[in-house]
Amino acid sequence: MDYSILGDQHDLDRAKHHGIDAMSTEDLKKLNKNKKLIKKLARKYDAFLASDGLIKQIPRLLGPGLSKGMSTI
């Protein structure tokens, strides 16, 4: 099962220490609601783990593209 961490710098450091893919809010902002890039990201992973502070920001950063057909844990 492939998954990615969406979080702050502390979460990114822990994920990299364990060899898990991770993205920060800056990485998500770079996608800039680009539907093709978001769909590509959604297909790449089976699930996303997000920190509490980032969960409410995900729809604003990515739009509805990530939530369609994907589940977040």
PDB file of N, CA and C in Angstrom:
ATOM      1  N   MET A   1       0.845  -1.176   0.000  1.00  0.00           N
ATOM      2  CA  MET A   1       0.000   0.000   0.000  1.00  0.00           C
ATOM      3  C   MET A   1       0.890   1.238   0.000  1.00  0.00           C
ATOM      4  N   ASP A   2       0.695   2.103  -0.964  1.00  0.00           N
ATOM      5  CA  ASP A   2       1.461   3.341  -1.049  1.00  0.00           C
ATOM      6  C   ASP A   2       0.674   4.469  -0.402  1.00  0.00           C
ATOM      7  N   TYR A   3       1.352   5.231   0.426  1.00  0.00           N
ATOM      8  CA  TYR A   3       0.699   6.385   1.037  1.00  0.00           C
ATOM      9  C   TYR A   3       1.691   7.520   1.182  1.00  0.00           C
ATOM     10  N   SER A   4       1.140   8.706   1.367  1.00  0.00           N
ATOM     11  CA  SER A   4       1.952   9.908   1.483  1.00  0.00           C
ATOM     12  C   SER A   4       1.505  10.695   2.708  1.00  0.00           C
ATOM     13  N   ILE A   5       2.450  11.389   3.311  1.00  0.00           N
ATOM     14  CA  ILE A   5       2.179  12.235   4.467  1.00  0.00           C
ATOM     15  C   ILE A   5       2.023  13.669   3.982  1.00  0.00           C
ATOM     16  N   LEU A   6       0.967  14.336   4.415  1.00  0.00           N
ATOM     17  CA  LEU A   6       0.769  15.754   4.154  1.00  0.00           C
ATOM     18  C   LEU A   6       0.867  16.445   5.503  1.00  0.00           C
ATOM     19  N   GLY A   7       1.887  17.266   5.695  1.00  0.00           N
ATOM     20  CA  GLY A   7       2.043  17.846   7.018  1.00  0.00           C
ATOM     21  C   GLY A   7       3.005  19.003   7.097  1.00  0.00           C
ATOM     22  N   ASP A   8       3.296  19.384   8.329  1.00  0.00           N
ATOM     23  CA  ASP A   8       4.227  20.478   8.591  1.00  0.00           C
ATOM     24  C   ASP A   8       5.660  19.944   8.579  1.00  0.00           C
ATOM     25  N   GLN A   9       6.605  20.803   8.869  1.00  0.00           N
ATOM     26  CA  GLN A   9       8.016  20.429   8.774  1.00  0.00           C
ATOM     27  C   GLN A   9       8.372  19.274   9.707  1.00  0.00           C
ATOM     28  N   HIS A  10       7.805  19.259  10.897  1.00  0.00           N
ATOM     29  CA  HIS A  10       8.081  18.172  11.844  1.00  0.00           C
ATOM     30  C   HIS A  10       7.614  16.833  11.268  1.00  0.00           C
ATOM     31  N   ASP A  11       6.422  16.821  10.682  1.00  0.00           N
ATOM     32  CA  ASP A  11       5.899  15.595  10.074  1.00  0.00           C
ATOM     33  C   ASP A  11       6.750  15.163   8.881  1.00  0.00           C
ATOM     34  N   LEU A  12       7.206  16.134   8.092  1.00  0.00           N
ATOM     35  CA  LEU A  12       8.042  15.817   6.931  1.00  0.00           C
ATOM     36  C   LEU A  12       9.364  15.195   7.357  1.00  0.00           C
ATOM     37  N   ASP A  13       9.957  15.738   8.410  1.00  0.00           N
ATOM     38  CA  ASP A  13      11.219  15.190   8.906  1.00  0.00           C
ATOM     39  C   ASP A  13      11.047  13.752   9.385  1.00  0.00           C
ATOM     40  N   ARG A  14       9.971  13.497  10.122  1.00  0.00           N
ATOM     41  CA  ARG A  14       9.716  12.133  10.605  1.00  0.00           C
ATOM     42  C   ARG A  14       9.451  11.181   9.446  1.00  0.00           C
ATOM     43  N   ALA A  15       8.704  11.632   8.449  1.00  0.00           N
ATOM     44  CA  ALA A  15       8.400  10.780   7.299  1.00  0.00           C
ATOM     45  C   ALA A  15       9.674  10.438   6.526  1.00  0.00           C
ATOM     46  N   LYS A  16      10.520  11.423   6.306  1.00  0.00           N
ATOM     47  CA  LYS A  16      11.765  11.174   5.575  1.00  0.00           C
ATOM     48  C   LYS A  16      12.680  10.245   6.354  1.00  0.00           C
ATOM     49  N   HIS A  17      12.665  10.355   7.673  1.00  0.00           N
ATOM     50  CA  HIS A  17      13.469   9.467   8.516  1.00  0.00           C
ATOM     51  C   HIS A  17      13.040   8.013   8.333  1.00  0.00           C
ATOM     52  N   HIS A  18      11.741   7.798   8.122  1.00  0.00           N
ATOM     53  CA  HIS A  18      11.207   6.446   7.956  1.00  0.00           C
ATOM     54  C   HIS A  18      11.083   6.037   6.488  1.00  0.00           C
ATOM     55  N   GLY A  19      11.506   6.901   5.570  1.00  0.00           N
ATOM     56  CA  GLY A  19      11.469   6.562   4.151  1.00  0.00           C
ATOM     57  C   GLY A  19      10.093   6.632   3.521  1.00  0.00           C
ATOM     58  N   ILE A  20       9.244   7.504   4.025  1.00  0.00           N
ATOM     59  CA  ILE A  20       7.882   7.663   3.519  1.00  0.00           C
ATOM     60  C   ILE A  20       7.810   8.963   2.727  1.00  0.00           C
ATOM     61  N   ASP A  21       7.108   8.940   1.599  1.00  0.00           N
ATOM     62  CA  ASP A  21       6.920  10.158   0.814  1.00  0.00           C
ATOM     63  C   ASP A  21       6.105  11.165   1.615  1.00  0.00           C
ATOM     64  N   ALA A  22       6.465  12.442   1.492  1.00  0.00           N
ATOM     65  CA  ALA A  22       5.770  13.485   2.240  1.00  0.00           C
ATOM     66  C   ALA A  22       5.718  14.767   1.430  1.00  0.00           C
ATOM     67  N   MET A  23       4.674  15.553   1.679  1.00  0.00           N
ATOM     68  CA  MET A  23       4.507  16.837   1.007  1.00  0.00           C
ATOM     69  C   MET A  23       4.119  17.896   2.024  1.00  0.00           C
ATOM     70  N   SER A  24       4.643  19.096   1.839  1.00  0.00           N
ATOM     71  CA  SER A  24       4.317  20.217   2.720  1.00  0.00           C
ATOM     72  C   SER A  24       3.214  21.061   2.088  1.00  0.00           C
ATOM     73  N   THR A  25       2.762  22.075   2.817  1.00  0.00           N
ATOM     74  CA  THR A  25       1.758  22.979   2.261  1.00  0.00           C
ATOM     75  C   THR A  25       2.319  23.725   1.058  1.00  0.00           C
ATOM     76  N   GLU A  26       3.601  24.030   1.081  1.00  0.00           N
ATOM     77  CA  GLU A  26       4.223  24.716  -0.062  1.00  0.00           C
ATOM     78  C   GLU A  26       4.194  23.825  -1.303  1.00  0.00           C
ATOM     79  N   ASP A  27       4.433  22.535  -1.116  1.00  0.00           N
ATOM     80  CA  ASP A  27       4.364  21.594  -2.240  1.00  0.00           C
ATOM     81  C   ASP A  27       2.948  21.530  -2.804  1.00  0.00           C
ATOM     82  N   LEU A  28       1.958  21.555  -1.914  1.00  0.00           N
ATOM     83  CA  LEU A  28       0.566  21.501  -2.351  1.00  0.00           C
ATOM     84  C   LEU A  28       0.172  22.790  -3.059  1.00  0.00           C
ATOM     85  N   LYS A  29       0.680  23.922  -2.595  1.00  0.00           N
ATOM     86  CA  LYS A  29       0.376  25.203  -3.245  1.00  0.00           C
ATOM     87  C   LYS A  29       0.941  25.246  -4.658  1.00  0.00           C
ATOM     88  N   LYS A  30       2.047  24.555  -4.889  1.00  0.00           N
ATOM     89  CA  LYS A  30       2.653  24.530  -6.224  1.00  0.00           C
ATOM     90  C   LYS A  30       1.747  23.833  -7.239  1.00  0.00           C
ATOM     91  N   LEU A  31       0.899  22.935  -6.763  1.00  0.00           N
ATOM     92  CA  LEU A  31      -0.038  22.269  -7.669  1.00  0.00           C
ATOM     93  C   LEU A  31      -1.089  23.244  -8.180  1.00  0.00           C
ATOM     94  N   ASN A  32      -1.413  24.262  -7.382  1.00  0.00           N
ATOM     95  CA  ASN A  32      -2.258  25.392  -7.770  1.00  0.00           C
ATOM     96  C   ASN A  32      -3.559  24.974  -8.460  1.00  0.00           C
ATOM     97  N   LYS A  33      -4.237  24.000  -7.905  1.00  0.00           N
ATOM     98  CA  LYS A  33      -5.512  23.504  -8.414  1.00  0.00           C
ATOM     99  C   LYS A  33      -5.427  23.022  -9.863  1.00  0.00           C
ATOM    100  N   ASN A  34      -4.246  22.573 -10.279  1.00  0.00           N
ATOM    101  CA  ASN A  34      -4.049  22.004 -11.608  1.00  0.00           C
ATOM    102  C   ASN A  34      -4.632  20.591 -11.596  1.00  0.00           C
ATOM    103  N   LYS A  35      -5.744  20.408 -12.272  1.00  0.00           N
ATOM    104  CA  LYS A  35      -6.474  19.143 -12.207  1.00  0.00           C
ATOM    105  C   LYS A  35      -5.637  17.947 -12.648  1.00  0.00           C
ATOM    106  N   LYS A  36      -4.836  18.113 -13.683  1.00  0.00           N
ATOM    107  CA  LYS A  36      -4.032  16.986 -14.171  1.00  0.00           C
ATOM    108  C   LYS A  36      -2.998  16.555 -13.139  1.00  0.00           C
ATOM    109  N   LEU A  37      -2.331  17.521 -12.527  1.00  0.00           N
ATOM    110  CA  LEU A  37      -1.320  17.181 -11.524  1.00  0.00           C
ATOM    111  C   LEU A  37      -1.949  16.570 -10.277  1.00  0.00           C
ATOM    112  N   ILE A  38      -3.107  17.070  -9.893  1.00  0.00           N
ATOM    113  CA  ILE A  38      -3.785  16.538  -8.708  1.00  0.00           C
ATOM    114  C   ILE A  38      -4.257  15.111  -8.963  1.00  0.00           C
ATOM    115  N   LYS A  39      -4.801  14.848 -10.142  1.00  0.00           N
ATOM    116  CA  LYS A  39      -5.227  13.483 -10.475  1.00  0.00           C
ATOM    117  C   LYS A  39      -4.034  12.537 -10.508  1.00  0.00           C
ATOM    118  N   LYS A  40      -2.918  13.010 -11.041  1.00  0.00           N
ATOM    119  CA  LYS A  40      -1.704  12.193 -11.075  1.00  0.00           C
ATOM    120  C   LYS A  40      -1.249  11.864  -9.657  1.00  0.00           C
ATOM    121  N   LEU A  41      -1.300  12.848  -8.772  1.00  0.00           N
ATOM    122  CA  LEU A  41      -0.952  12.643  -7.369  1.00  0.00           C
ATOM    123  C   LEU A  41      -1.911  11.651  -6.715  1.00  0.00           C
ATOM    124  N   ALA A  42      -3.199  11.794  -6.982  1.00  0.00           N
ATOM    125  CA  ALA A  42      -4.205  10.916  -6.386  1.00  0.00           C
ATOM    126  C   ALA A  42      -4.034   9.469  -6.848  1.00  0.00           C
ATOM    127  N   ARG A  43      -3.639   9.272  -8.099  1.00  0.00           N
ATOM    128  CA  ARG A  43      -3.446   7.908  -8.613  1.00  0.00           C
ATOM    129  C   ARG A  43      -2.179   7.261  -8.075  1.00  0.00           C
ATOM    130  N   LYS A  44      -1.203   8.085  -7.740  1.00  0.00           N
ATOM    131  CA  LYS A  44       0.089   7.562  -7.293  1.00  0.00           C
ATOM    132  C   LYS A  44       0.005   6.889  -5.926  1.00  0.00           C
ATOM    133  N   TYR A  45      -0.881   7.368  -5.058  1.00  0.00           N
ATOM    134  CA  TYR A  45      -0.966   6.861  -3.689  1.00  0.00           C
ATOM    135  C   TYR A  45      -2.336   6.253  -3.414  1.00  0.00           C
ATOM    136  N   ASP A  46      -2.341   5.260  -2.526  1.00  0.00           N
ATOM    137  CA  ASP A  46      -3.593   4.646  -2.107  1.00  0.00           C
ATOM    138  C   ASP A  46      -4.273   5.463  -1.013  1.00  0.00           C
ATOM    139  N   ALA A  47      -3.485   6.155  -0.200  1.00  0.00           N
ATOM    140  CA  ALA A  47      -4.043   6.929   0.911  1.00  0.00           C
ATOM    141  C   ALA A  47      -3.108   8.080   1.259  1.00  0.00           C
ATOM    142  N   PHE A  48      -3.664   9.069   1.948  1.00  0.00           N
ATOM    143  CA  PHE A  48      -2.900  10.216   2.424  1.00  0.00           C
ATOM    144  C   PHE A  48      -3.124  10.355   3.920  1.00  0.00           C
ATOM    145  N   LEU A  49      -2.049  10.617   4.633  1.00  0.00           N
ATOM    146  CA  LEU A  49      -2.129  10.903   6.063  1.00  0.00           C
ATOM    147  C   LEU A  49      -1.820  12.380   6.226  1.00  0.00           C
ATOM    148  N   ALA A  50      -2.724  13.117   6.867  1.00  0.00           N
ATOM    149  CA  ALA A  50      -2.540  14.558   7.002  1.00  0.00           C
ATOM    150  C   ALA A  50      -2.548  14.961   8.463  1.00  0.00           C
ATOM    151  N   SER A  51      -1.742  15.967   8.784  1.00  0.00           N
ATOM    152  CA  SER A  51      -1.719  16.490  10.148  1.00  0.00           C
ATOM    153  C   SER A  51      -3.002  17.279  10.398  1.00  0.00           C
ATOM    154  N   ASP A  52      -3.350  17.433  11.674  1.00  0.00           N
ATOM    155  CA  ASP A  52      -4.595  18.105  12.049  1.00  0.00           C
ATOM    156  C   ASP A  52      -4.709  19.504  11.455  1.00  0.00           C
ATOM    157  N   GLY A  53      -3.648  20.258  11.510  1.00  0.00           N
ATOM    158  CA  GLY A  53      -3.692  21.628  11.020  1.00  0.00           C
ATOM    159  C   GLY A  53      -3.856  21.742   9.522  1.00  0.00           C
ATOM    160  N   LEU A  54      -3.525  20.700   8.811  1.00  0.00           N
ATOM    161  CA  LEU A  54      -3.571  20.744   7.348  1.00  0.00           C
ATOM    162  C   LEU A  54      -4.873  20.208   6.766  1.00  0.00           C
ATOM    163  N   ILE A  55      -5.609  19.438   7.519  1.00  0.00           N
ATOM    164  CA  ILE A  55      -6.818  18.800   6.989  1.00  0.00           C
ATOM    165  C   ILE A  55      -7.802  19.828   6.445  1.00  0.00           C
ATOM    166  N   LYS A  56      -8.019  20.912   7.171  1.00  0.00           N
ATOM    167  CA  LYS A  56      -8.976  21.925   6.721  1.00  0.00           C
ATOM    168  C   LYS A  56      -8.454  22.728   5.536  1.00  0.00           C
ATOM    169  N   GLN A  57      -7.158  22.752   5.323  1.00  0.00           N
ATOM    170  CA  GLN A  57      -6.576  23.518   4.221  1.00  0.00           C
ATOM    171  C   GLN A  57      -6.558  22.745   2.905  1.00  0.00           C
ATOM    172  N   ILE A  58      -6.646  21.436   2.956  1.00  0.00           N
ATOM    173  CA  ILE A  58      -6.522  20.617   1.746  1.00  0.00           C
ATOM    174  C   ILE A  58      -7.551  20.988   0.672  1.00  0.00           C
ATOM    175  N   PRO A  59      -8.837  21.130   0.995  1.00  0.00           N
ATOM    176  CA  PRO A  59      -9.787  21.510  -0.065  1.00  0.00           C
ATOM    177  C   PRO A  59      -9.471  22.873  -0.684  1.00  0.00           C
ATOM    178  N   ARG A  60      -8.985  23.812   0.118  1.00  0.00           N
ATOM    179  CA  ARG A  60      -8.642  25.132  -0.412  1.00  0.00           C
ATOM    180  C   ARG A  60      -7.397  25.077  -1.291  1.00  0.00           C
ATOM    181  N   LEU A  61      -6.452  24.230  -0.936  1.00  0.00           N
ATOM    182  CA  LEU A  61      -5.205  24.146  -1.692  1.00  0.00           C
ATOM    183  C   LEU A  61      -5.353  23.347  -2.980  1.00  0.00           C
ATOM    184  N   LEU A  62      -6.114  22.279  -2.930  1.00  0.00           N
ATOM    185  CA  LEU A  62      -6.188  21.361  -4.066  1.00  0.00           C
ATOM    186  C   LEU A  62      -7.519  21.363  -4.792  1.00  0.00           C
ATOM    187  N   GLY A  63      -8.538  21.925  -4.194  1.00  0.00           N
ATOM    188  CA  GLY A  63      -9.854  21.852  -4.796  1.00  0.00           C
ATOM    189  C   GLY A  63     -10.436  20.465  -4.584  1.00  0.00           C
ATOM    190  N   PRO A  64     -11.500  20.139  -5.276  1.00  0.00           N
ATOM    191  CA  PRO A  64     -12.162  18.848  -5.063  1.00  0.00           C
ATOM    192  C   PRO A  64     -11.460  17.661  -5.714  1.00  0.00           C
ATOM    193  N   GLY A  65     -10.428  17.886  -6.489  1.00  0.00           N
ATOM    194  CA  GLY A  65      -9.785  16.812  -7.250  1.00  0.00           C
ATOM    195  C   GLY A  65      -9.237  15.686  -6.418  1.00  0.00           C
ATOM    196  N   LEU A  66      -8.682  15.985  -5.265  1.00  0.00           N
ATOM    197  CA  LEU A  66      -8.084  14.947  -4.434  1.00  0.00           C
ATOM    198  C   LEU A  66      -9.145  14.121  -3.726  1.00  0.00           C
ATOM    199  N   SER A  67     -10.233  14.746  -3.327  1.00  0.00           N
ATOM    200  CA  SER A  67     -11.241  14.021  -2.556  1.00  0.00           C
ATOM    201  C   SER A  67     -12.117  13.123  -3.426  1.00  0.00           C
ATOM    202  N   LYS A  68     -12.191  13.373  -4.714  1.00  0.00           N
ATOM    203  CA  LYS A  68     -12.998  12.525  -5.595  1.00  0.00           C
ATOM    204  C   LYS A  68     -12.305  11.188  -5.800  1.00  0.00           C
ATOM    205  N   GLY A  69     -12.920  10.135  -5.343  1.00  0.00           N
ATOM    206  CA  GLY A  69     -12.380   8.803  -5.560  1.00  0.00           C
ATOM    207  C   GLY A  69     -11.235   8.431  -4.646  1.00  0.00           C
ATOM    208  N   MET A  70     -10.870   9.297  -3.736  1.00  0.00           N
ATOM    209  CA  MET A  70      -9.765   9.003  -2.826  1.00  0.00           C
ATOM    210  C   MET A  70     -10.268   9.051  -1.393  1.00  0.00           C
ATOM    211  N   SER A  71      -9.643   8.280  -0.560  1.00  0.00           N
ATOM    212  CA  SER A  71      -9.981   8.330   0.853  1.00  0.00           C
ATOM    213  C   SER A  71      -8.769   8.832   1.615  1.00  0.00           C
ATOM    214  N   THR A  72      -9.019   9.623   2.633  1.00  0.00           N
ATOM    215  CA  THR A  72      -7.941  10.078   3.500  1.00  0.00           C
ATOM    216  C   THR A  72      -8.120   9.412   4.845  1.00  0.00           C
ATOM    217  N   ILE A  73      -7.029   9.119   5.478  1.00  0.00           N
ATOM    218  CA  ILE A  73      -7.072   8.434   6.766  1.00  0.00           C
ATOM    219  C   ILE A  73      -6.833   9.443   7.857  1.00  0.00           C
TER     220      ILE A  73
END
